[in-house]
């Protein structure tokens, strides 16, 4: 059994509302998570790309299990629900995936049906979901369907078929990342009986996604990538003679550590 507090886990599920989707920011370290919480977001997720790249590791290659667990153990001290991106569970063995999930002691996980860029059998992915829910019933399992993300079997019928398998296996939500049209999103949300999650993108605003039936909008790796862009932009401007721009104060950044101190 996970030690996730039942009330907090239930509260996280309740954030997935029809007509008012959860906008989930994805942190890559303790400071980014604390800053996002301070900005008023009701729950915090993680980005596997940010966690992996921050440690000099490739994403989606089963190389970031340890830093992901370390970050989860920090973030669970925050006074809000936390959901962690665990790639494909870092294993083919459903029991090992469930044990790893239990070790995180968080409110939710995002688990993808793709390993090293290739779709896996939906039966294999469903077995992982069932194992997680059996061992950690309080954890909100967001089952990712990577058909559109990988460009393989990227049709609505194939996506829905996989999604329904995962729902039958116990998934609490379904995540379909990738470039989707409004019509495709509507078809998916109409066919899937649990909250559907998509990525934030230039193609659709949150109000538009709400009208299409989406209940969760994840930032994914966007914030991490934007932070890299901004850091390079500022450094380049200073190098080229511009004055240093204003930024969060040293003391305020120090204060971000306070939720994590023993």
Tab-separated table of C-alpha atoms in Angstrom:
chain	number	residue	atom	x	y	z
A	1	UNK	CA	0.000	0.000	0.000
A	2	UNK	CA	1.153	3.531	-0.699
A	3	UNK	CA	1.207	6.009	2.177
A	4	UNK	CA	-0.470	8.702	0.071
A	5	UNK	CA	-3.090	10.438	2.199
A	6	UNK	CA	-6.541	9.329	0.939
A	7	UNK	CA	-8.028	12.808	1.324
A	8	UNK	CA	-5.286	14.435	-0.707
A	9	UNK	CA	-5.515	11.794	-3.448
A	10	UNK	CA	-9.294	12.221	-3.613
A	11	UNK	CA	-8.794	15.970	-3.839
A	12	UNK	CA	-6.434	15.521	-6.772
A	13	UNK	CA	-8.988	13.453	-8.683
A	14	UNK	CA	-11.614	16.130	-8.019
A	15	UNK	CA	-9.454	18.738	-9.779
A	16	UNK	CA	-10.223	17.023	-13.104
A	17	UNK	CA	-13.464	18.889	-13.740
A	18	UNK	CA	-15.638	19.009	-16.829
A	19	UNK	CA	-15.702	22.541	-18.189
A	20	UNK	CA	-12.872	23.670	-15.910
A	21	UNK	CA	-9.817	21.516	-16.653
A	22	UNK	CA	-6.839	21.201	-14.355
A	23	UNK	CA	-3.884	23.109	-15.801
A	24	UNK	CA	-0.951	21.078	-14.530
A	25	UNK	CA	2.493	22.714	-14.464
A	26	UNK	CA	5.383	20.256	-14.651
A	27	UNK	CA	8.421	20.922	-12.479
A	28	UNK	CA	11.924	19.564	-12.933
A	29	UNK	CA	13.381	20.277	-9.493
A	30	UNK	CA	12.362	21.374	-6.012
A	31	UNK	CA	12.721	25.115	-6.672
A	32	UNK	CA	10.586	25.080	-9.815
A	33	UNK	CA	7.906	23.052	-7.997
A	34	UNK	CA	7.843	25.428	-5.025
A	35	UNK	CA	7.707	28.482	-7.301
A	36	UNK	CA	4.761	27.022	-9.222
A	37	UNK	CA	2.939	26.209	-6.002
A	38	UNK	CA	3.528	29.775	-4.797
A	39	UNK	CA	2.016	31.026	-8.065
A	40	UNK	CA	-1.270	29.419	-7.071
A	41	UNK	CA	-1.357	26.132	-8.964
A	42	UNK	CA	-3.370	23.566	-6.975
A	43	UNK	CA	-1.251	20.552	-7.979
A	44	UNK	CA	2.243	19.969	-9.313
A	45	UNK	CA	3.479	17.435	-11.851
A	46	UNK	CA	6.963	16.561	-13.037
A	47	UNK	CA	8.483	16.439	-16.504
A	48	UNK	CA	10.538	13.362	-17.364
A	49	UNK	CA	12.522	15.335	-19.953
A	50	UNK	CA	13.440	18.015	-17.417
A	51	UNK	CA	14.416	15.496	-14.752
A	52	UNK	CA	16.476	13.423	-17.181
A	53	UNK	CA	18.137	16.304	-19.025
A	54	UNK	CA	18.899	18.071	-15.749
A	55	UNK	CA	20.976	15.045	-14.782
A	56	UNK	CA	22.645	14.676	-18.158
A	57	UNK	CA	20.486	11.669	-19.070
A	58	UNK	CA	18.291	10.851	-22.083
A	59	UNK	CA	14.533	10.932	-21.668
A	60	UNK	CA	12.367	7.834	-22.186
A	61	UNK	CA	15.382	5.518	-21.961
A	62	UNK	CA	14.836	4.071	-18.466
A	63	UNK	CA	17.874	5.981	-17.236
A	64	UNK	CA	16.143	8.400	-14.848
A	65	UNK	CA	14.478	6.101	-12.308
A	66	UNK	CA	16.757	7.215	-9.469
A	67	UNK	CA	16.552	11.013	-9.989
A	68	UNK	CA	12.797	10.700	-10.510
A	69	UNK	CA	12.432	8.921	-7.164
A	70	UNK	CA	14.673	11.464	-5.433
A	71	UNK	CA	12.616	14.368	-6.758
A	72	UNK	CA	9.342	12.652	-5.811
A	73	UNK	CA	10.559	12.221	-2.233
A	74	UNK	CA	11.231	15.949	-2.059
A	75	UNK	CA	8.006	17.059	-3.697
A	76	UNK	CA	5.752	14.922	-1.514
A	77	UNK	CA	6.579	17.372	1.296
A	78	UNK	CA	4.658	20.087	-0.544
A	79	UNK	CA	1.173	20.940	0.797
A	80	UNK	CA	-0.530	20.006	-2.481
A	81	UNK	CA	-1.144	16.944	-4.638
A	82	UNK	CA	1.899	15.779	-6.595
A	83	UNK	CA	1.887	13.571	-9.679
A	84	UNK	CA	5.067	12.138	-11.154
A	85	UNK	CA	5.965	11.207	-14.719
A	86	UNK	CA	7.480	7.715	-14.518
A	87	UNK	CA	8.047	7.229	-18.266
A	88	UNK	CA	7.056	3.580	-18.943
A	89	UNK	CA	7.541	2.579	-15.304
A	90	UNK	CA	11.232	1.853	-15.925
A	91	UNK	CA	10.546	-1.866	-16.322
A	92	UNK	CA	8.653	-4.491	-18.327
A	93	UNK	CA	7.676	-6.269	-15.102
A	94	UNK	CA	4.285	-5.051	-13.801
A	95	UNK	CA	5.158	-5.966	-10.203
A	96	UNK	CA	8.408	-3.984	-10.424
A	97	UNK	CA	6.503	-0.996	-11.821
A	98	UNK	CA	3.991	-1.217	-8.970
A	99	UNK	CA	6.768	-1.461	-6.379
A	100	UNK	CA	8.502	1.566	-7.889
A	101	UNK	CA	5.253	3.547	-7.829
A	102	UNK	CA	4.658	2.615	-4.184
A	103	UNK	CA	8.160	3.835	-3.292
A	104	UNK	CA	7.320	7.347	-4.544
A	105	UNK	CA	4.448	7.909	-2.079
A	106	UNK	CA	2.832	10.521	-4.325
A	107	UNK	CA	-0.754	11.223	-5.351
A	108	UNK	CA	-0.509	10.335	-9.018
A	109	UNK	CA	1.683	8.924	-11.754
A	110	UNK	CA	1.789	9.342	-15.485
A	111	UNK	CA	2.822	6.134	-17.281
A	112	UNK	CA	3.287	5.843	-21.041
A	113	UNK	CA	2.662	2.915	-23.398
A	114	UNK	CA	5.884	3.584	-25.261
A	115	UNK	CA	9.382	2.260	-24.509
A	116	UNK	CA	12.395	3.881	-26.124
A	117	UNK	CA	10.226	5.487	-28.781
A	118	UNK	CA	8.215	2.382	-29.690
A	119	UNK	CA	4.642	1.539	-28.764
A	120	UNK	CA	4.329	-1.524	-26.553
A	121	UNK	CA	1.514	-4.055	-26.492
A	122	UNK	CA	-1.623	-2.544	-24.947
A	123	UNK	CA	-1.995	-5.793	-22.979
A	124	UNK	CA	1.465	-5.267	-21.455
A	125	UNK	CA	0.646	-1.686	-20.541
A	126	UNK	CA	-2.709	-2.659	-19.073
A	127	UNK	CA	-0.932	-5.212	-16.864
A	128	UNK	CA	1.261	-2.440	-15.442
A	129	UNK	CA	-1.786	-0.297	-14.691
A	130	UNK	CA	-3.572	-3.165	-12.949
A	131	UNK	CA	-0.483	-3.911	-10.857
A	132	UNK	CA	-0.167	-0.274	-9.774
A	133	UNK	CA	-3.832	0.023	-8.806
A	134	UNK	CA	-3.709	-3.275	-6.921
A	135	UNK	CA	-0.731	-2.178	-4.852
A	136	UNK	CA	-1.467	1.567	-4.709
A	137	UNK	CA	-5.238	2.031	-5.004
A	138	UNK	CA	-5.077	5.667	-3.850
A	139	UNK	CA	-2.729	6.706	-6.666
A	140	UNK	CA	-4.316	8.494	-9.637
A	141	UNK	CA	-2.996	6.597	-12.662
A	142	UNK	CA	-2.889	8.703	-15.806
A	143	UNK	CA	-2.418	6.221	-18.660
A	144	UNK	CA	-0.640	7.766	-21.597
A	145	UNK	CA	-1.517	6.656	-25.136
A	146	UNK	CA	1.424	7.454	-27.408
A	147	UNK	CA	-0.119	6.782	-30.804
A	148	UNK	CA	-0.078	10.414	-31.919
A	149	UNK	CA	3.117	11.167	-29.999
A	150	UNK	CA	5.091	8.492	-31.874
A	151	UNK	CA	3.184	8.825	-35.143
A	152	UNK	CA	2.472	5.094	-35.106
A	153	UNK	CA	-1.128	3.864	-35.354
A	154	UNK	CA	-2.032	7.538	-35.038
A	155	UNK	CA	-5.761	7.255	-35.569
A	156	UNK	CA	-8.641	8.020	-33.244
A	157	UNK	CA	-10.010	4.431	-33.328
A	158	UNK	CA	-6.616	2.947	-32.363
A	159	UNK	CA	-6.147	5.570	-29.670
A	160	UNK	CA	-9.595	4.992	-28.207
A	161	UNK	CA	-9.164	1.220	-28.307
A	162	UNK	CA	-5.959	1.486	-26.290
A	163	UNK	CA	-7.482	4.032	-23.922
A	164	UNK	CA	-10.484	1.811	-23.172
A	165	UNK	CA	-8.186	-1.135	-22.434
A	166	UNK	CA	-6.349	0.995	-19.904
A	167	UNK	CA	-9.580	2.231	-18.318
A	168	UNK	CA	-10.720	-1.385	-17.971
A	169	UNK	CA	-7.362	-2.134	-16.309
A	170	UNK	CA	-8.005	0.574	-13.698
A	171	UNK	CA	-6.666	3.825	-15.152
A	172	UNK	CA	-8.167	6.942	-13.562
A	173	UNK	CA	-7.336	9.181	-16.510
A	174	UNK	CA	-6.034	8.956	-20.078
A	175	UNK	CA	-3.339	11.199	-21.556
A	176	UNK	CA	-3.066	11.614	-25.331
A	177	UNK	CA	-0.053	13.812	-26.168
A	178	UNK	CA	0.707	14.940	-29.695
A	179	UNK	CA	-0.697	17.242	-32.372
A	180	UNK	CA	-4.459	16.743	-32.340
A	181	UNK	CA	-7.225	18.540	-34.191
A	182	UNK	CA	-10.320	19.800	-32.407
A	183	UNK	CA	-12.379	17.059	-34.060
A	184	UNK	CA	-9.953	14.359	-32.910
A	185	UNK	CA	-9.974	15.651	-29.346
A	186	UNK	CA	-13.767	15.725	-29.281
A	187	UNK	CA	-13.962	12.165	-30.611
A	188	UNK	CA	-11.585	10.931	-27.936
A	189	UNK	CA	-13.224	12.715	-25.016
A	190	UNK	CA	-16.645	11.526	-26.167
A	191	UNK	CA	-15.514	7.888	-26.274
A	192	UNK	CA	-13.384	7.707	-23.121
A	193	UNK	CA	-15.302	7.607	-19.797
A	194	UNK	CA	-12.505	9.002	-17.596
A	195	UNK	CA	-10.802	12.426	-17.618
A	196	UNK	CA	-8.824	13.019	-20.812
A	197	UNK	CA	-5.516	14.891	-20.637
A	198	UNK	CA	-3.760	16.665	-23.520
A	199	UNK	CA	-0.654	18.804	-23.784
A	200	UNK	CA	-0.711	22.583	-23.791
A	201	UNK	CA	0.047	23.723	-27.329
A	202	UNK	CA	-0.216	26.724	-29.650
A	203	UNK	CA	-3.138	25.009	-31.391
A	204	UNK	CA	-5.752	25.224	-28.635
A	205	UNK	CA	-6.404	27.495	-25.666
A	206	UNK	CA	-7.544	26.096	-22.334
A	207	UNK	CA	-11.117	27.448	-22.800
A	208	UNK	CA	-11.256	25.747	-26.213
A	209	UNK	CA	-10.027	22.467	-24.737
A	210	UNK	CA	-12.620	22.723	-21.977
A	211	UNK	CA	-15.356	22.998	-24.599
A	212	UNK	CA	-13.922	19.915	-26.314
A	213	UNK	CA	-14.292	17.883	-23.123
A	214	UNK	CA	-10.687	17.896	-21.918
A	215	UNK	CA	-10.322	17.750	-18.132
A	216	UNK	CA	-6.546	18.131	-17.745
A	217	UNK	CA	-4.026	20.208	-19.665
A	218	UNK	CA	-0.399	19.377	-18.922
A	219	UNK	CA	2.494	21.705	-19.599
A	220	UNK	CA	4.795	18.705	-20.084
A	221	UNK	CA	8.373	19.760	-20.788
A	222	UNK	CA	7.290	23.224	-22.011
A	223	UNK	CA	8.262	25.096	-18.839
A	224	UNK	CA	11.685	23.435	-18.668
A	225	UNK	CA	12.374	24.201	-22.318
A	226	UNK	CA	11.144	27.784	-21.927
A	227	UNK	CA	13.397	28.230	-18.885
A	228	UNK	CA	16.402	27.100	-20.942
A	229	UNK	CA	15.459	29.569	-23.682
A	230	UNK	CA	15.117	32.409	-21.194
A	231	UNK	CA	18.430	31.618	-19.469
A	232	UNK	CA	20.294	31.677	-22.775
A	233	UNK	CA	18.457	34.844	-23.805
A	234	UNK	CA	19.444	36.684	-20.600
A	235	UNK	CA	23.061	35.500	-20.671
A	236	UNK	CA	23.394	36.496	-24.316
A	237	UNK	CA	21.898	39.930	-23.685
A	238	UNK	CA	24.325	40.622	-20.809
A	239	UNK	CA	27.236	39.421	-22.914
A	240	UNK	CA	26.153	41.733	-25.714
A	241	UNK	CA	26.040	44.835	-23.500
A	242	UNK	CA	22.467	44.972	-22.235
A	243	UNK	CA	21.815	45.684	-18.549
A	244	UNK	CA	20.971	42.686	-16.391
A	245	UNK	CA	17.170	42.254	-16.282
A	246	UNK	CA	15.173	42.051	-13.063
A	247	UNK	CA	14.639	38.573	-11.644
A	248	UNK	CA	13.381	36.817	-8.530
A	249	UNK	CA	15.579	37.884	-5.621
A	250	UNK	CA	18.247	35.706	-4.050
A	251	UNK	CA	16.344	35.712	-0.772
A	252	UNK	CA	13.077	34.702	-2.417
A	253	UNK	CA	14.797	31.759	-4.104
A	254	UNK	CA	16.292	30.759	-0.757
A	255	UNK	CA	12.790	30.792	0.691
A	256	UNK	CA	11.652	28.269	-1.929
A	257	UNK	CA	13.666	25.649	-0.037
A	258	UNK	CA	11.615	26.046	3.143
A	259	UNK	CA	8.983	23.337	2.356
A	260	UNK	CA	11.730	20.773	1.902
A	261	UNK	CA	13.730	21.376	5.055
A	262	UNK	CA	13.537	18.660	7.698
